[in-house]
CSV table of C-alpha atoms in Angstrom, one decimal:
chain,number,residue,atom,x,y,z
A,30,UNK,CA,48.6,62.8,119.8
A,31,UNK,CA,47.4,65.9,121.8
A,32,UNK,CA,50.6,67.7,123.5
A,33,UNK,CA,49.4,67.2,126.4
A,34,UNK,CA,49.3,63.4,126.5
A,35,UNK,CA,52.6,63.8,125.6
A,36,UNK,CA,54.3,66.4,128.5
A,37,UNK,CA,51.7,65.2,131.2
A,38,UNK,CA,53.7,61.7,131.7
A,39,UNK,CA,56.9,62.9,131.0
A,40,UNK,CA,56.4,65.7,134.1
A,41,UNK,CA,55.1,63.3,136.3
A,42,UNK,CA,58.0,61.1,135.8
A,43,UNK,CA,60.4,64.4,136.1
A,44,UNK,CA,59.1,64.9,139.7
A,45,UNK,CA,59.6,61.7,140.8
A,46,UNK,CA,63.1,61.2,139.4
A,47,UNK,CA,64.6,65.1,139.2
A,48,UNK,CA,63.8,66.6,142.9
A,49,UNK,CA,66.1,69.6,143.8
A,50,UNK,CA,67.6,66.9,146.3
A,51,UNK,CA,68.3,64.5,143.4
A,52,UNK,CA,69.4,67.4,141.3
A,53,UNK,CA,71.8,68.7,144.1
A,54,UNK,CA,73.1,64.9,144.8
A,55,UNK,CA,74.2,64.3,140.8
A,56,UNK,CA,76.2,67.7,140.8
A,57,UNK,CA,77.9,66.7,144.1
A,58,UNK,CA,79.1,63.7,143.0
A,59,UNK,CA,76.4,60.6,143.1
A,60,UNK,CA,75.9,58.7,140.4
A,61,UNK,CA,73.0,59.4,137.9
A,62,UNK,CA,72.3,55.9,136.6
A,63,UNK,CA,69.1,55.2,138.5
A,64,UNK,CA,67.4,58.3,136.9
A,65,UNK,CA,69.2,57.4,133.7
A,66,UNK,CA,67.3,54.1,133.8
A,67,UNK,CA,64.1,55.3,133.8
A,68,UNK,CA,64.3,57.7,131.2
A,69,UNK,CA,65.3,54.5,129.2
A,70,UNK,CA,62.7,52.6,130.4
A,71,UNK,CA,60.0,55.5,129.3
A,72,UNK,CA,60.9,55.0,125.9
A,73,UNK,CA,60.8,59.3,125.7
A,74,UNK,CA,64.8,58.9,124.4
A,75,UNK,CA,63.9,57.7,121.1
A,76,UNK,CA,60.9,60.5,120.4
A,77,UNK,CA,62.4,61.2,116.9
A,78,UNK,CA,63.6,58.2,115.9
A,79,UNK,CA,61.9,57.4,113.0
A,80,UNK,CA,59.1,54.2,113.3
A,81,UNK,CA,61.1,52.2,110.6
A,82,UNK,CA,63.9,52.2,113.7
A,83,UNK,CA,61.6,51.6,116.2
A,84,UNK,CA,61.2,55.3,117.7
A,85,UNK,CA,58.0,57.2,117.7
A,86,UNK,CA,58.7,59.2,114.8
A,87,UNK,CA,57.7,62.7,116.6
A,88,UNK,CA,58.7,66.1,115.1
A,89,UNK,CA,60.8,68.5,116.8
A,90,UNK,CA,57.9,70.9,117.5
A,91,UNK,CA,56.0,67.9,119.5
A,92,UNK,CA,59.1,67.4,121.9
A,93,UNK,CA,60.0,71.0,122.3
A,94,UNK,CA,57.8,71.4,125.3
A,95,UNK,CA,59.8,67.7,126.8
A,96,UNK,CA,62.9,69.9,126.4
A,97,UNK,CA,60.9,72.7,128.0
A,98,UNK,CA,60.1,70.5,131.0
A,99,UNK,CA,63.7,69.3,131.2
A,100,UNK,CA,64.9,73.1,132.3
A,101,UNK,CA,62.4,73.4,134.4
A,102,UNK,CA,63.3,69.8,136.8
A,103,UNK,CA,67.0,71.3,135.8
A,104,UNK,CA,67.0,67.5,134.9
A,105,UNK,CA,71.1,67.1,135.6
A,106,UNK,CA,71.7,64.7,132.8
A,107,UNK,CA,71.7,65.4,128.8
A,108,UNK,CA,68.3,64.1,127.8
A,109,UNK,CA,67.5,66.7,125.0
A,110,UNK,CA,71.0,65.7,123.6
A,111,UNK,CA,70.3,61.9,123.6
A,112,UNK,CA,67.4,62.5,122.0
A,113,UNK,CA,68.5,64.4,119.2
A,114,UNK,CA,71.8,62.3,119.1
A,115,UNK,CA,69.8,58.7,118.2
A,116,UNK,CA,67.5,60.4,115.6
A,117,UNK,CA,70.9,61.4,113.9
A,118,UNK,CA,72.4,58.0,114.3
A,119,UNK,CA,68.9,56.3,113.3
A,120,UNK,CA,68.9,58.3,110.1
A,121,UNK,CA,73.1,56.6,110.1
A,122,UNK,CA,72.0,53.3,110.5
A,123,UNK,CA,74.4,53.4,113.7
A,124,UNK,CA,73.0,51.5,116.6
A,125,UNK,CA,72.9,54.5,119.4
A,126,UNK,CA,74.4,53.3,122.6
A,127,UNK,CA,72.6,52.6,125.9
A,128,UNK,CA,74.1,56.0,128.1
A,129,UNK,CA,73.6,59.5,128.1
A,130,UNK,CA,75.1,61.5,125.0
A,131,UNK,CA,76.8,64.9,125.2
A,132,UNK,CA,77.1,67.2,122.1
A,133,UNK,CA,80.7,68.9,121.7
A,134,UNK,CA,82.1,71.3,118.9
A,135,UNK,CA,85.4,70.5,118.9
A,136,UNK,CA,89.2,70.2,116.5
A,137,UNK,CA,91.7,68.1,117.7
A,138,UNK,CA,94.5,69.8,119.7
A,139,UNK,CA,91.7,72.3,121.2
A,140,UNK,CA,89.7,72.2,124.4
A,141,UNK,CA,86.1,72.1,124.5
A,142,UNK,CA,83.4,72.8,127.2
A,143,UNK,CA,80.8,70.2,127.1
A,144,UNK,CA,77.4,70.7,129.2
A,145,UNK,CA,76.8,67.5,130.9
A,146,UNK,CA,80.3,65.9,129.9
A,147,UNK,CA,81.1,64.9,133.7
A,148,UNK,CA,77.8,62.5,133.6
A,149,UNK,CA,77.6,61.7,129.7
A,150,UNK,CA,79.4,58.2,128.5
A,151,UNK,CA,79.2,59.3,124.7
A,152,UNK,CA,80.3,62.3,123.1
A,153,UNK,CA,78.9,63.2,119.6
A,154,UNK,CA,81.9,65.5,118.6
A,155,UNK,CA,81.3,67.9,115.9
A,156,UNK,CA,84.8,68.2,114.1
A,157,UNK,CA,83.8,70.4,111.4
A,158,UNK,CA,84.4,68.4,108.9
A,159,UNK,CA,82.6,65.6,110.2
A,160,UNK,CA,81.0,63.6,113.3
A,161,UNK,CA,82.2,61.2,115.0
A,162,UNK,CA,80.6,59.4,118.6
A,163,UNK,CA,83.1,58.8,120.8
A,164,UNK,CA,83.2,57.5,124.2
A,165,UNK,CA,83.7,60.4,126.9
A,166,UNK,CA,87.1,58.6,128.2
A,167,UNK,CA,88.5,59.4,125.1
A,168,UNK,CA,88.2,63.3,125.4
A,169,UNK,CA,90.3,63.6,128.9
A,170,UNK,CA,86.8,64.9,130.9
A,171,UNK,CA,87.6,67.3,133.1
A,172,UNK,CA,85.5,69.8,135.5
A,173,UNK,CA,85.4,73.3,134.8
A,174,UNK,CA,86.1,74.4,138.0
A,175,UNK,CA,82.7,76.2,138.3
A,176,UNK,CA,80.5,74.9,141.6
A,177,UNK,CA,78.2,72.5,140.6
A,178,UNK,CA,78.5,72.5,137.1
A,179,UNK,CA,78.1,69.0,135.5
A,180,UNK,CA,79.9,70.2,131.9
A,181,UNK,CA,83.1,69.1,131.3
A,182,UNK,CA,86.4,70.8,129.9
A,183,UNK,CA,87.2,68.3,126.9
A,184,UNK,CA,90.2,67.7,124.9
A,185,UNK,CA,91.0,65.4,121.9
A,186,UNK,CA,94.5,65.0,120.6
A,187,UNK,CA,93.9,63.1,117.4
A,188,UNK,CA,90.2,62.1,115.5
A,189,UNK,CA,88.7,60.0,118.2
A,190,UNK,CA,87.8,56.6,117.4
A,191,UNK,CA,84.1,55.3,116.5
A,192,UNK,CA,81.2,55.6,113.9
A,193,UNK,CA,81.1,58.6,111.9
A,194,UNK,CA,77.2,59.9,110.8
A,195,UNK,CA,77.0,62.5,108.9
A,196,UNK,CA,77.0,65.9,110.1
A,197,UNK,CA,73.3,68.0,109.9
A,198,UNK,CA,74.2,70.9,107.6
A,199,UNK,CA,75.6,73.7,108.9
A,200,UNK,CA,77.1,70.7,111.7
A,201,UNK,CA,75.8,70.3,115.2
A,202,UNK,CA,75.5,73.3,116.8
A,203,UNK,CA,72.3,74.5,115.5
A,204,UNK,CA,70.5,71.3,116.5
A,205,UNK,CA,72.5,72.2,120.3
A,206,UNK,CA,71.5,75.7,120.3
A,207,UNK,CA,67.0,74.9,119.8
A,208,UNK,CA,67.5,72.2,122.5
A,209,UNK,CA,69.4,74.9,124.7
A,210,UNK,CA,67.1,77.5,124.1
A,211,UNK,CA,64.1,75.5,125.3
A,212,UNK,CA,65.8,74.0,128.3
A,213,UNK,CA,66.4,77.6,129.1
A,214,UNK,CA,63.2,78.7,128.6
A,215,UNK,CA,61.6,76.2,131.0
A,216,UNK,CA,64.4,77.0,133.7
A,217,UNK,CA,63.1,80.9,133.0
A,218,UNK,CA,59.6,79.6,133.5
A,219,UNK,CA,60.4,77.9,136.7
A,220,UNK,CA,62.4,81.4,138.3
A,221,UNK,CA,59.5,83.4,137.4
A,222,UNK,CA,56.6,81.1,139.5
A,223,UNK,CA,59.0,80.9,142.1
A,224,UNK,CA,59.6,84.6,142.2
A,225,UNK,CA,55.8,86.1,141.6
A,226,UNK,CA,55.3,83.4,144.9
A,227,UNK,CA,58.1,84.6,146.8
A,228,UNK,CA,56.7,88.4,146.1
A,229,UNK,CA,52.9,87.6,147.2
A,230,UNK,CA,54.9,86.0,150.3
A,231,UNK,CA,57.0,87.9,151.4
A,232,UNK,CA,55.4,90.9,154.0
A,233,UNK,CA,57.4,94.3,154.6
A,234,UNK,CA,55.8,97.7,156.2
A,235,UNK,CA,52.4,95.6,156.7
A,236,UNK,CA,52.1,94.3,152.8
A,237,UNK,CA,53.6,92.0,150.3
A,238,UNK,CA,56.7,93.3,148.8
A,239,UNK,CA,54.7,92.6,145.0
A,240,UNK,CA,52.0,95.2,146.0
A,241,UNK,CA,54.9,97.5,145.3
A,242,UNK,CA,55.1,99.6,142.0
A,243,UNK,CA,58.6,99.4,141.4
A,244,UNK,CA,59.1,95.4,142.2
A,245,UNK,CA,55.8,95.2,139.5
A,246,UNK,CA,58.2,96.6,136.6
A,247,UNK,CA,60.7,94.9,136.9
A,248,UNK,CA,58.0,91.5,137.4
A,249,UNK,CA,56.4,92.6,134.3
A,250,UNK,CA,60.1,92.7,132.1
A,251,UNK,CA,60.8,89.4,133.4
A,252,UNK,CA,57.3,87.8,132.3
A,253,UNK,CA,57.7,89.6,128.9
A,254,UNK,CA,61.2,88.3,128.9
A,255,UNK,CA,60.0,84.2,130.0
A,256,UNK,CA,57.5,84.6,127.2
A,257,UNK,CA,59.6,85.9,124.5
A,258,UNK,CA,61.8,83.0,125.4
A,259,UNK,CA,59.5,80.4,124.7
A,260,UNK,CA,57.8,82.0,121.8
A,261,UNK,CA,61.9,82.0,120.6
A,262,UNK,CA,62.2,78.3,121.6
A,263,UNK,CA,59.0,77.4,120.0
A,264,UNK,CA,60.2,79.3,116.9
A,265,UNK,CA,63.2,77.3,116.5
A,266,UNK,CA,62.2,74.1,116.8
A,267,UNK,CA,58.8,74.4,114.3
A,268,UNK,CA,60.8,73.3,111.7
A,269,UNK,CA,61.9,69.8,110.5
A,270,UNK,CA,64.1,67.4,113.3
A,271,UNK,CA,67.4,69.2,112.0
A,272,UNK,CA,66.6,73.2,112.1
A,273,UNK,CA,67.6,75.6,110.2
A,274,UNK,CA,70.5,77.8,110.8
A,275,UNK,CA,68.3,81.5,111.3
A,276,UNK,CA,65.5,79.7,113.4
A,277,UNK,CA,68.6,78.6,115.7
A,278,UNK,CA,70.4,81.2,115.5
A,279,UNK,CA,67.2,83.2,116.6
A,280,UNK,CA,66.1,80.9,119.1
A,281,UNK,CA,69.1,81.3,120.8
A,282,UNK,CA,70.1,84.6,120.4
A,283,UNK,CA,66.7,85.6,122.1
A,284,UNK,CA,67.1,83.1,124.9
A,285,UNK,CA,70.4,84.1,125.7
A,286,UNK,CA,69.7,87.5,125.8
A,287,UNK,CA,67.2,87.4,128.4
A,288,UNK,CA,68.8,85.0,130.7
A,289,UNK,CA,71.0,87.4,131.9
A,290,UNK,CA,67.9,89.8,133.3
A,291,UNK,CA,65.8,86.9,133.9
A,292,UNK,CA,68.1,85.6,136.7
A,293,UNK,CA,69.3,89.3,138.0
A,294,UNK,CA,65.5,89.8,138.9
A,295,UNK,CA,65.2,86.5,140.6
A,296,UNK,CA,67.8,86.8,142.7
A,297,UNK,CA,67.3,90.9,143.3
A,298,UNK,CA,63.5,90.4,144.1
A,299,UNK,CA,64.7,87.5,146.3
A,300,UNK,CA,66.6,89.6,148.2
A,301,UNK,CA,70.4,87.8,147.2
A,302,UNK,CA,68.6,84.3,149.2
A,303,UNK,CA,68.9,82.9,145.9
A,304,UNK,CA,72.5,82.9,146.1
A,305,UNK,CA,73.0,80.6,148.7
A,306,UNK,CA,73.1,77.0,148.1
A,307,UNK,CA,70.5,75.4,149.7
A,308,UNK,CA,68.0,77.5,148.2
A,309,UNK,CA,66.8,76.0,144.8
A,310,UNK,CA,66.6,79.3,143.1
A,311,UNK,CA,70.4,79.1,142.1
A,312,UNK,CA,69.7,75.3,140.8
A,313,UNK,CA,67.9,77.4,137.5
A,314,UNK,CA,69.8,80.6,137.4
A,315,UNK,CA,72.8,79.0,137.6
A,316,UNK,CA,71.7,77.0,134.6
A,317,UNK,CA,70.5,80.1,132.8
A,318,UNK,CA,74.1,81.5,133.0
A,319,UNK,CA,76.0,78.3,131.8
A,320,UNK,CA,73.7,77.4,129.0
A,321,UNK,CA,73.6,80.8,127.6
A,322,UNK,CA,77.0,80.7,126.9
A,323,UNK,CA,77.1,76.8,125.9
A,324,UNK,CA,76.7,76.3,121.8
A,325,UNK,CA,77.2,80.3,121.3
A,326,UNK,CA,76.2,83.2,123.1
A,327,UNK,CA,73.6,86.0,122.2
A,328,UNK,CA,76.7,87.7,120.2
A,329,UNK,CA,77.6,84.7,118.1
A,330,UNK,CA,74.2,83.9,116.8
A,331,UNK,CA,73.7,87.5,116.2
A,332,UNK,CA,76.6,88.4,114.2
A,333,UNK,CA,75.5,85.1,112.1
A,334,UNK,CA,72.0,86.6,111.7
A,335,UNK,CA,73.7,89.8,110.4
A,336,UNK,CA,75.9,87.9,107.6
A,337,UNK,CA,72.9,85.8,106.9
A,338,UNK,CA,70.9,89.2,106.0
A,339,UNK,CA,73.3,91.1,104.3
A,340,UNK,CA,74.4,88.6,102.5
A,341,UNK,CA,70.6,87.9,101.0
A,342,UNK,CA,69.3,90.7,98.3
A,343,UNK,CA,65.7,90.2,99.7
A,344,UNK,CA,64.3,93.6,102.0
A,345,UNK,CA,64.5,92.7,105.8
A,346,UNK,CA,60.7,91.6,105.6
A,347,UNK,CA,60.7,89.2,103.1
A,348,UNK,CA,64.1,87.4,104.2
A,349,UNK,CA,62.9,87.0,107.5
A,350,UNK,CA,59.3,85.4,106.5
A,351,UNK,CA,61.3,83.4,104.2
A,352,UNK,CA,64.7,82.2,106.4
A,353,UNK,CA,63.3,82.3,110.5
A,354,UNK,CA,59.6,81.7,109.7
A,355,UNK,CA,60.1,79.1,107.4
């Protein structure tokens, strides 16, 4: 199937279901399950499930650009994770339940932030020394405190109950770090259209504020930065379903390290409008700050890139075509 038989439905659908005013309404409060039931009713949740389970058997490279599109609706409900979540159970022979599932990293006794855990019902919690699904009630869901944020401060005081599939190697987060990075490089995608407009808009001394040299830089950096972060996303999910640890680890790294510039140069060539509320800029920077901490920022990813390489007697060149560009 051409890629773009895939992404051209799935957008449309996006639009009609994630407008800023939709997105805006979940984070203050209403309830999602309207949206929720027409993502089941697209069938899109169950991409890589294999046929034999009655999915469509995709690879992860085919619905990287979905994940894409779901930063740039800032879709306000964990789609990517349900997605990923059923291929792992499918592969279980667990039946996956019917709501939205959140991905968590978390030991019993210790709190966890959870992206999406205030509008998730299931929690696939990554113990280290094993999965298990849980139902969000069990984890104490709690908000963050942050504006708007739908993740969830999570706590589990013993093994929660439910089925148990077995862990990905090297556990969960990779798989939550390629679904992160592309989500955050279609939220990077989205600042930069709505910034190059704003800048071809926007008239001072008698010509658009983009006509001028020194907003051009800066435009440039954050174009180079957009495209490096899909290139990253791309990267890390060219691989099997489950990627491997130095694709993630790159994918993310890369993403996370130009989110932070991406969003300064939306909101500096916006002239701080982006920080007020009823302007959608801050829907996608916003998101750009909170997922480029979620599942390990640029610094944990790097220093696990590092190990990785100096722990491998291959030169630099080699291990890389043989451990990211596999």
């Amino acid at each position: 199937m051409d890629s773009n038989e895939l992404l051209e439905p799935f957008e449309r659908m996006l639009e009609t279901i994630s407008s800023p005013a939709q997105v805006r309404a979940v984070e203050q409060g209403a309830s999602a399950a309207s949206l929720w039931d027409e993502l089941v009713q697209s069938g899109f949740l169950d991409a890589l499930v294999p046929e034999s389970a009655g999915g469509a058997g995709l690879a992860l490279a085919d619905v990287e650009p979905l994940w894409r599109a779901l930063g740039r609706h800032a879709v306000p409900v964990p789609v990517a994770e349900t997605m990923a979540a059923r291929f792992l159970l499918a592969e279980a022979g667990v039946d996956a339940p019917q709501g939205p599932i959140a991905f968590a990293a978390a030991r019993p006794g210790q709190d966890a932030i959870v992206p999406f855990g205030l509008v998730a019902e299931h929690v696939l919690v990554d113990l280290g020394d094993g999965m298990v699904l849980a139902s969000v009630a069990s984890g104490q869901a709690e908000p963050t405190g942050v504006a708007g944020s739908l993740a969830a401060r999570m706590r589990w005081d013993r093994v929660p109950d439910g089925p148990g599939p077995p862990a990905p190697e090297h556990g969960l987060r990779p798989m939550a770090a390629v679904l992160r990075a592309a989500a955050m490089a279609g939220a990077a995608a989205r600042l930069l259209d709505m910034t190059t407009a704003y800048a071809n808009e926007r008239v001072q001394f008698g010509k658009p504020i983009g006509r001028q040299q020194a907003l051009q830089q800066n435009l440039a950096v954050m174009a180079e930065d957009t495209v490096a972060c899909r290139l990253a996303a791309q990267l890390g999910c060219a691989g099997g379903v489950v990627p491997t640890l130095a694709a993630a680890a790159t994918a993310k790294s890369v993403t996370s390290a130009s989110a932070a510039r991406i969003a300064a140069t939306a909101h500096a060539v916006h002239g701080a409008i982006g920080v007020s509320e009823e302007y959608d800029l801050q829907l996608y920077t916003r998101r750009l700050h909170e997922w480029r901490l979620a599942d390990g920022s640029e610094s944990y990813w790097n220093r696990l890139l590092g190990r990785a390489r100096l722990a491998s007697g291959d030169s630099s060149v080699d291990w890389v075509r043989a451990q990211v560009f596999a």
